[in-house]
JSON list of C-alpha atoms in Angstrom, two decimals:
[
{"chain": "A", "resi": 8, "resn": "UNK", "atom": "CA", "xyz": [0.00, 0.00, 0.00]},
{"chain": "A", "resi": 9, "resn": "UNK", "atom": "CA", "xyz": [1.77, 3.13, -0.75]},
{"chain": "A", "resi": 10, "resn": "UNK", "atom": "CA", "xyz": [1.35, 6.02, 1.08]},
{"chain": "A", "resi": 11, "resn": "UNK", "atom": "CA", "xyz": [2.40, 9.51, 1.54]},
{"chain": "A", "resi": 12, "resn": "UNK", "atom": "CA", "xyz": [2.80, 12.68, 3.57]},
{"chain": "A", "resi": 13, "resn": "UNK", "atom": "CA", "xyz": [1.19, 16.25, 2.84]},
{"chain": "A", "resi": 14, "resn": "UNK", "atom": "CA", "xyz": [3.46, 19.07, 3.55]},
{"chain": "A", "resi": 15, "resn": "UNK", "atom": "CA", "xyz": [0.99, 19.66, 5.74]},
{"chain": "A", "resi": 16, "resn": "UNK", "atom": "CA", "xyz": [1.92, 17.01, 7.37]},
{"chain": "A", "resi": 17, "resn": "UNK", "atom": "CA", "xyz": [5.52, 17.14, 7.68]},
{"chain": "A", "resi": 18, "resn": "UNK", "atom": "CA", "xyz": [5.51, 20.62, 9.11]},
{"chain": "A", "resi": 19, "resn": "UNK", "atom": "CA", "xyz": [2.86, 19.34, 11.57]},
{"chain": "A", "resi": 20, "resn": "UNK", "atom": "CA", "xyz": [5.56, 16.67, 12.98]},
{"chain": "A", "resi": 21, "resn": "UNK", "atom": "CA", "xyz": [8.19, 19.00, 12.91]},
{"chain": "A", "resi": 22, "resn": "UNK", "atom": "CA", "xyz": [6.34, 22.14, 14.39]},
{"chain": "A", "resi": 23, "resn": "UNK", "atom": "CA", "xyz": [4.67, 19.10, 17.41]},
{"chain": "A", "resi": 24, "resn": "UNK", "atom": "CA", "xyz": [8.14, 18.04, 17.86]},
{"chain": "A", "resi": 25, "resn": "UNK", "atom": "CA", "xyz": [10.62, 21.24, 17.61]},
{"chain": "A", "resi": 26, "resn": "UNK", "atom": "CA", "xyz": [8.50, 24.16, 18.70]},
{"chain": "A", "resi": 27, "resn": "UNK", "atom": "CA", "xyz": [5.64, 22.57, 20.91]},
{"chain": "A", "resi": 28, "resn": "UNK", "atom": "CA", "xyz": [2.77, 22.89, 19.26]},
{"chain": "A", "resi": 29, "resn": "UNK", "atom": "CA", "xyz": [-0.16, 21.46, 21.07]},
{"chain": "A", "resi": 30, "resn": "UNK", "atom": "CA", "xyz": [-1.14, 18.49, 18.99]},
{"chain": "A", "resi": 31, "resn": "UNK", "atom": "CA", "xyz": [-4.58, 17.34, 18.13]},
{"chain": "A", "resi": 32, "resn": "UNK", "atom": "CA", "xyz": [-6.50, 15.60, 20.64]},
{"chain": "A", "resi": 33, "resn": "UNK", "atom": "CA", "xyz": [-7.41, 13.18, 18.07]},
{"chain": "A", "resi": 34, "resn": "UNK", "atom": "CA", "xyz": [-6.87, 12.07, 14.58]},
{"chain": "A", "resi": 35, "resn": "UNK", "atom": "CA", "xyz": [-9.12, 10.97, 12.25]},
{"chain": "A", "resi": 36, "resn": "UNK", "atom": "CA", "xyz": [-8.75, 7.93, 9.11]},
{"chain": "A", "resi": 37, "resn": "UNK", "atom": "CA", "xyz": [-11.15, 9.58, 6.45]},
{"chain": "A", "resi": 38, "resn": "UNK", "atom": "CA", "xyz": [-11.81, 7.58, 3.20]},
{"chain": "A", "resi": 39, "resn": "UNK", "atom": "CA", "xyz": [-11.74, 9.52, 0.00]},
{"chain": "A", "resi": 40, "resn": "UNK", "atom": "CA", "xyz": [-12.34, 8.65, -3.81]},
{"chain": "A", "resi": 41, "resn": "UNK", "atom": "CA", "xyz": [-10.22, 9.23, -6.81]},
{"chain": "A", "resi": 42, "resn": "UNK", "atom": "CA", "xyz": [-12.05, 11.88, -7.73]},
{"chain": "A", "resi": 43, "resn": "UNK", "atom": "CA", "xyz": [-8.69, 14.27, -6.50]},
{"chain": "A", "resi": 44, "resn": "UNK", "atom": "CA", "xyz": [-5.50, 12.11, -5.66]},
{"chain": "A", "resi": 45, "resn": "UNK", "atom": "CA", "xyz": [-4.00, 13.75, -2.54]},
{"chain": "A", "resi": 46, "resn": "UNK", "atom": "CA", "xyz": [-0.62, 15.02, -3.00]},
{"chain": "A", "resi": 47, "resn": "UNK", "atom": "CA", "xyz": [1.95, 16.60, -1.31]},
{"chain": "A", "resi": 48, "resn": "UNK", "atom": "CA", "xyz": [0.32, 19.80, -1.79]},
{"chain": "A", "resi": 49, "resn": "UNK", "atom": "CA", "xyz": [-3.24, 18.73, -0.14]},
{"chain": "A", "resi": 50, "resn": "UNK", "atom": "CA", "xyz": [-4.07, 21.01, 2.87]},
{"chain": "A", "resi": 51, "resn": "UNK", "atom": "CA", "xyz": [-7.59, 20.11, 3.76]},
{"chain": "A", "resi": 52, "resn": "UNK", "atom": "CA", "xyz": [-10.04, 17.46, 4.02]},
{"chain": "A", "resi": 53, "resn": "UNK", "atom": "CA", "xyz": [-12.21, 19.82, 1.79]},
{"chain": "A", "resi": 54, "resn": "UNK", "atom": "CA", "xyz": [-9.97, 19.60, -1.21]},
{"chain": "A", "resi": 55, "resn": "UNK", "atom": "CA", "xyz": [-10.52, 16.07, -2.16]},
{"chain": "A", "resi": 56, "resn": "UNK", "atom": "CA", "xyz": [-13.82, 14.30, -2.09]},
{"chain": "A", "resi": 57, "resn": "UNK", "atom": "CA", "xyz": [-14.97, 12.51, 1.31]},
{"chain": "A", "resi": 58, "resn": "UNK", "atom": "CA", "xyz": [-17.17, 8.84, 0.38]},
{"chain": "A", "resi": 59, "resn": "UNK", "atom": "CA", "xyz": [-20.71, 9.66, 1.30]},
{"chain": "A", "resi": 60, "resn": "UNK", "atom": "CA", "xyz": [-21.77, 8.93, 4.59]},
{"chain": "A", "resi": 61, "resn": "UNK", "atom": "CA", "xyz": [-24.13, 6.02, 6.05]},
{"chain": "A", "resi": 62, "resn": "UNK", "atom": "CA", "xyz": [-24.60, 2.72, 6.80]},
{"chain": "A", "resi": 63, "resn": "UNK", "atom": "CA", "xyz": [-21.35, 1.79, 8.58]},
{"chain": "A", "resi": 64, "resn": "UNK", "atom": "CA", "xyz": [-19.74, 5.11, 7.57]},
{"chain": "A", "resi": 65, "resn": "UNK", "atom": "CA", "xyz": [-19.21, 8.28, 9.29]},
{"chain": "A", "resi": 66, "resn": "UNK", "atom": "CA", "xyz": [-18.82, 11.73, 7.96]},
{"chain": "A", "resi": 67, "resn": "UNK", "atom": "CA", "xyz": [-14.86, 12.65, 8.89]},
{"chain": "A", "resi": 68, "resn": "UNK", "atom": "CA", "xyz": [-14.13, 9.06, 9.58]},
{"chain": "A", "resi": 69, "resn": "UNK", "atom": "CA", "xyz": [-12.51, 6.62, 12.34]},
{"chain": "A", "resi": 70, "resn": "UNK", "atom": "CA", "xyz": [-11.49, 8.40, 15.42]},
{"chain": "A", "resi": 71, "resn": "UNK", "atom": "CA", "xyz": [-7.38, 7.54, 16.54]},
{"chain": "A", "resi": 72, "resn": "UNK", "atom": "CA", "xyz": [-6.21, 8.37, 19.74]},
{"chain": "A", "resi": 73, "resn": "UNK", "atom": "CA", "xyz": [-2.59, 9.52, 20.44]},
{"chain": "A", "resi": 74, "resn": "UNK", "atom": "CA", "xyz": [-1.46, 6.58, 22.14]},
{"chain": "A", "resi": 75, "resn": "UNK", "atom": "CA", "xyz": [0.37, 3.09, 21.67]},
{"chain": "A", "resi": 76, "resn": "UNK", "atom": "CA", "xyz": [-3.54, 1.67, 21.25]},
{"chain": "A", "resi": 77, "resn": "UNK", "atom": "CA", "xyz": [-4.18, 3.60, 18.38]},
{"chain": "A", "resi": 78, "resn": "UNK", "atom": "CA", "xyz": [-0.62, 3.87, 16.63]},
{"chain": "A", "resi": 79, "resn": "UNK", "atom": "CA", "xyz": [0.78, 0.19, 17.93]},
{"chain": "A", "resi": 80, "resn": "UNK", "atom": "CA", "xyz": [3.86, -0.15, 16.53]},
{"chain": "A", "resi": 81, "resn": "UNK", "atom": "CA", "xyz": [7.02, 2.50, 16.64]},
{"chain": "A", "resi": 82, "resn": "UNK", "atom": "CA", "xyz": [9.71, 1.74, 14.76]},
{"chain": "A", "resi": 83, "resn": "UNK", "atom": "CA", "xyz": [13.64, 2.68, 14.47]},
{"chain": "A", "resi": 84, "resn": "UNK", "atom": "CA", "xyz": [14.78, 0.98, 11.42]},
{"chain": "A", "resi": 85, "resn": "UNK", "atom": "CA", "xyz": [18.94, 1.20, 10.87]},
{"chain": "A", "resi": 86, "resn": "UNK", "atom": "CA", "xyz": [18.31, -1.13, 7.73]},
{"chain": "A", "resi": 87, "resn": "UNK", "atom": "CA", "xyz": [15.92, 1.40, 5.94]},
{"chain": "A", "resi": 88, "resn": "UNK", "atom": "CA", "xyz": [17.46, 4.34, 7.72]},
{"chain": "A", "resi": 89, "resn": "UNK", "atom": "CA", "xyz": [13.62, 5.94, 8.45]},
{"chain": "A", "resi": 90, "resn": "UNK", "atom": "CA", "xyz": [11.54, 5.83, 11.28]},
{"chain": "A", "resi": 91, "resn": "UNK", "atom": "CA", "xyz": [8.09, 4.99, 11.10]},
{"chain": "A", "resi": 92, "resn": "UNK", "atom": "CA", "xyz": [4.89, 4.36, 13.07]},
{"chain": "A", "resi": 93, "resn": "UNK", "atom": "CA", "xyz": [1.61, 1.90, 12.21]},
{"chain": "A", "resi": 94, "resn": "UNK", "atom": "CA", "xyz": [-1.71, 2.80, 12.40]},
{"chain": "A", "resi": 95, "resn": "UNK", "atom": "CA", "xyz": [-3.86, 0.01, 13.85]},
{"chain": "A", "resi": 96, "resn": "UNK", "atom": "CA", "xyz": [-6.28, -1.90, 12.12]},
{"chain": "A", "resi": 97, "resn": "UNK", "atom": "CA", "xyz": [-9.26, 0.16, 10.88]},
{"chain": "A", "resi": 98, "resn": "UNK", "atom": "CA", "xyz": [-12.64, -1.23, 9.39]},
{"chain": "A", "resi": 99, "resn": "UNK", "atom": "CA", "xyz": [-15.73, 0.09, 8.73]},
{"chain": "A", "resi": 100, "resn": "UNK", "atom": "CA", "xyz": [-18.08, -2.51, 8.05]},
{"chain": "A", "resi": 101, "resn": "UNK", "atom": "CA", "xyz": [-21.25, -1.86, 5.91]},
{"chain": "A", "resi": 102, "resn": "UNK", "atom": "CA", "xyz": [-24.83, -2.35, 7.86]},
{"chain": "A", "resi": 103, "resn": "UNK", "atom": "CA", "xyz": [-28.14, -1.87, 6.32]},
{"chain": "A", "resi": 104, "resn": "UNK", "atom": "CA", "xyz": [-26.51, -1.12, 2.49]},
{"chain": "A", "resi": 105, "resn": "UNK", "atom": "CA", "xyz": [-23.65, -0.13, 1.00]},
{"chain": "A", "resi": 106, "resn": "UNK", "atom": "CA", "xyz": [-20.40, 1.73, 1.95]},
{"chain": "A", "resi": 107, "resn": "UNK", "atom": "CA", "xyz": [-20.06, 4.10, 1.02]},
{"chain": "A", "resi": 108, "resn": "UNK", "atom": "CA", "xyz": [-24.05, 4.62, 0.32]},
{"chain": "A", "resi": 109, "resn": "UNK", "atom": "CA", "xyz": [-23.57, 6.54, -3.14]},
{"chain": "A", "resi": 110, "resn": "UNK", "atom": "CA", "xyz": [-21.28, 7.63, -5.31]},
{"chain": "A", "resi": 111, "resn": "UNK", "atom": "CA", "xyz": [-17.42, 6.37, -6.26]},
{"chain": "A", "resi": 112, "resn": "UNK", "atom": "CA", "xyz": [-15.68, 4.12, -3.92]},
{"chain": "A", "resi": 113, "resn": "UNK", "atom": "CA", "xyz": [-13.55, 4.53, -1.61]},
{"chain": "A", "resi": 114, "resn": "UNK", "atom": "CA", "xyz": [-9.90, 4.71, -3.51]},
{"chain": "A", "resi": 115, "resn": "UNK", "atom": "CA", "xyz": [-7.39, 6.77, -0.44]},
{"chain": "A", "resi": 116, "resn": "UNK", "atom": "CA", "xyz": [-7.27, 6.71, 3.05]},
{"chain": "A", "resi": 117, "resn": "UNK", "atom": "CA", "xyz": [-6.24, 10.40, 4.69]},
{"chain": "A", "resi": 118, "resn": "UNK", "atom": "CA", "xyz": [-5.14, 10.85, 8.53]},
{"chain": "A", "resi": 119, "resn": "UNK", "atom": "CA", "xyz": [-6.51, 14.21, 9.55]},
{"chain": "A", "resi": 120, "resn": "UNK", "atom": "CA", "xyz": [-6.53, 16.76, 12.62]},
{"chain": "A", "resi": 121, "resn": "UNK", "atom": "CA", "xyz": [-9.84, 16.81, 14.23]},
{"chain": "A", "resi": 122, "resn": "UNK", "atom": "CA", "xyz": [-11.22, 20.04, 13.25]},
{"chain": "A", "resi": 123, "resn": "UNK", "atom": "CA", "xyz": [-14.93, 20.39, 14.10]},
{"chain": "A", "resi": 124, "resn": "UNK", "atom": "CA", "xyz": [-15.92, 21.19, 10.64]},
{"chain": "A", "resi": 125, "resn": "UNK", "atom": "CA", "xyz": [-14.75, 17.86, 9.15]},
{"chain": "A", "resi": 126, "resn": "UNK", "atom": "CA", "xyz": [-13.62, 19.86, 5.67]},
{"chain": "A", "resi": 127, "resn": "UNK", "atom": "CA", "xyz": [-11.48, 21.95, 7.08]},
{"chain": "A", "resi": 128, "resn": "UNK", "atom": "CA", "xyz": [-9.93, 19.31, 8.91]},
{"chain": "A", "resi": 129, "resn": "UNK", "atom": "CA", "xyz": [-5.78, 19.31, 8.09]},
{"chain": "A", "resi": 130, "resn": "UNK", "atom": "CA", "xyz": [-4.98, 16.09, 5.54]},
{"chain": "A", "resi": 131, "resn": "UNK", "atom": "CA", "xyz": [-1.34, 15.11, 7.18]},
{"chain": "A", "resi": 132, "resn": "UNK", "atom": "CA", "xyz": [-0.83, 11.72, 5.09]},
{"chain": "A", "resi": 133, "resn": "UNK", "atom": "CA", "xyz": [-2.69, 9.35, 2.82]},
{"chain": "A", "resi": 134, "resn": "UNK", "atom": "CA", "xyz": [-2.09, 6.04, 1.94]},
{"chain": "A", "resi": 135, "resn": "UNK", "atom": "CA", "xyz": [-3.28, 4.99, -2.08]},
{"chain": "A", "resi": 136, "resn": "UNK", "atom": "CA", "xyz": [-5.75, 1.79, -1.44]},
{"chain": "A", "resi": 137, "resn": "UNK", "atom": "CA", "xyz": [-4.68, 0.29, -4.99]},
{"chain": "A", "resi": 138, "resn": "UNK", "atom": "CA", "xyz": [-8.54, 0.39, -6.29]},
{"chain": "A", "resi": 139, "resn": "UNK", "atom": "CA", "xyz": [-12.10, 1.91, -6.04]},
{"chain": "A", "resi": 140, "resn": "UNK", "atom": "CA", "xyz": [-13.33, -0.22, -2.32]},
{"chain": "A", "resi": 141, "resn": "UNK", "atom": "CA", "xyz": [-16.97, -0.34, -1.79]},
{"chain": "A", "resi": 142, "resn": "UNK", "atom": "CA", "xyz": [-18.36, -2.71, 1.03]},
{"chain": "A", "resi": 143, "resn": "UNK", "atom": "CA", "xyz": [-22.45, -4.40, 0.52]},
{"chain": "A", "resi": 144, "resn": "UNK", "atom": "CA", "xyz": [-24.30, -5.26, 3.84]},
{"chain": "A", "resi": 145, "resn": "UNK", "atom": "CA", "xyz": [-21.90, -7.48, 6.08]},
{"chain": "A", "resi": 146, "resn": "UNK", "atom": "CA", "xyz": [-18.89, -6.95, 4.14]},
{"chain": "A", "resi": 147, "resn": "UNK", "atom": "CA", "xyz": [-15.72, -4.76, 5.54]},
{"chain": "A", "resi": 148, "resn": "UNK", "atom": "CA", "xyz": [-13.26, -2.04, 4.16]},
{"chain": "A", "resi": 149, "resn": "UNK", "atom": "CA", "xyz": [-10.11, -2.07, 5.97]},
{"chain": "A", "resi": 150, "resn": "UNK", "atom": "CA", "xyz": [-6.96, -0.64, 6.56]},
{"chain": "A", "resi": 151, "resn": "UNK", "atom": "CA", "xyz": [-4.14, -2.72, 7.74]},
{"chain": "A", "resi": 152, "resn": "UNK", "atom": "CA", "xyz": [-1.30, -1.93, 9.01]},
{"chain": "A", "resi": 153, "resn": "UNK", "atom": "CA", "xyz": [-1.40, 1.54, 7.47]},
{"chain": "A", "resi": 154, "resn": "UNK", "atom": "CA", "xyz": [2.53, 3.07, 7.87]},
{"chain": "A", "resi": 155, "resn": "UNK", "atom": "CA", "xyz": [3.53, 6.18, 8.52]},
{"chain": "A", "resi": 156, "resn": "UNK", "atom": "CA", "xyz": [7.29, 6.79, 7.76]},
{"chain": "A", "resi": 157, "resn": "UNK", "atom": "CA", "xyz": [10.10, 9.23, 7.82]},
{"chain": "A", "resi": 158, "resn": "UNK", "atom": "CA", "xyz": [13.07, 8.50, 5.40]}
]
């Protein structure tokens, strides 16, 4: 699954880290469609096109907290020469129709700030889920160990 970080993103890290900024309390896993590919230069949630809402779906997505729940594994990797962190499993599982309930598929998954108006919410990374994903009644989109690295 590749994956990438927003600018966004990587002066969020380095602004949490170097000059104490308060963090988020929360981040967010939204799914998006193709309709926009995020890209370095994505800002906000509002730029690309959120999956509609319903039936196993929320508007803004699955809540994260920061802690070693949430983001399980933390990784210092010599070989690679990055650092990197996993995102636990996510699913959203579709109940009483289809995820997402119209429209395209699901085809990126964006970690977000949690902004109270879920478009302007910050888009920090995104990982590119290979194809359109659409879940019927009982079935399950999911993202699996979804990495987060720094080369």
């Amino acid at each position: 699954m590749a994956n990438g970080w927003t600018n966004k993103g990587k002066a969020h890290v380095l602004g949490v880290t170097f000059r104490g900024v308060t963090p988020p309390t929360n981040y967010y896993v939204a799914l998006v469609t193709g309709a926009t590919v995020p890209t370095a230069d994505t800002n906000t949630l509002a730029q690309l096109t959120e999956i509609a809402a319903g039936n196993g779906y929320t508007s803004g997505g699955y809540q994260l907290s920061r802690n070693s729940t949430d983001f399980d594994t933390l990784t210092e990797d010599d070989t690679l020469d990055k650092g990197l962190v996993q995102v636990k499993d996510v699913s959203w599982t579709a109940s009483g129709g289809s995820i997402p309930g119209s429209g395209d598929g699901a085809r990126y998954a964006v970690i977000t700030d949690d902004n109270g108006t879920v478009g302007s919410r910050e888009v920090y990374a995104w990982w590119d889920l290979t194809s359109d994903r659409t879940a019927t009644t009982g079935q399950t989109i999911a993202l699996q160990d979804g990495e987060l690295s720094i080369a």
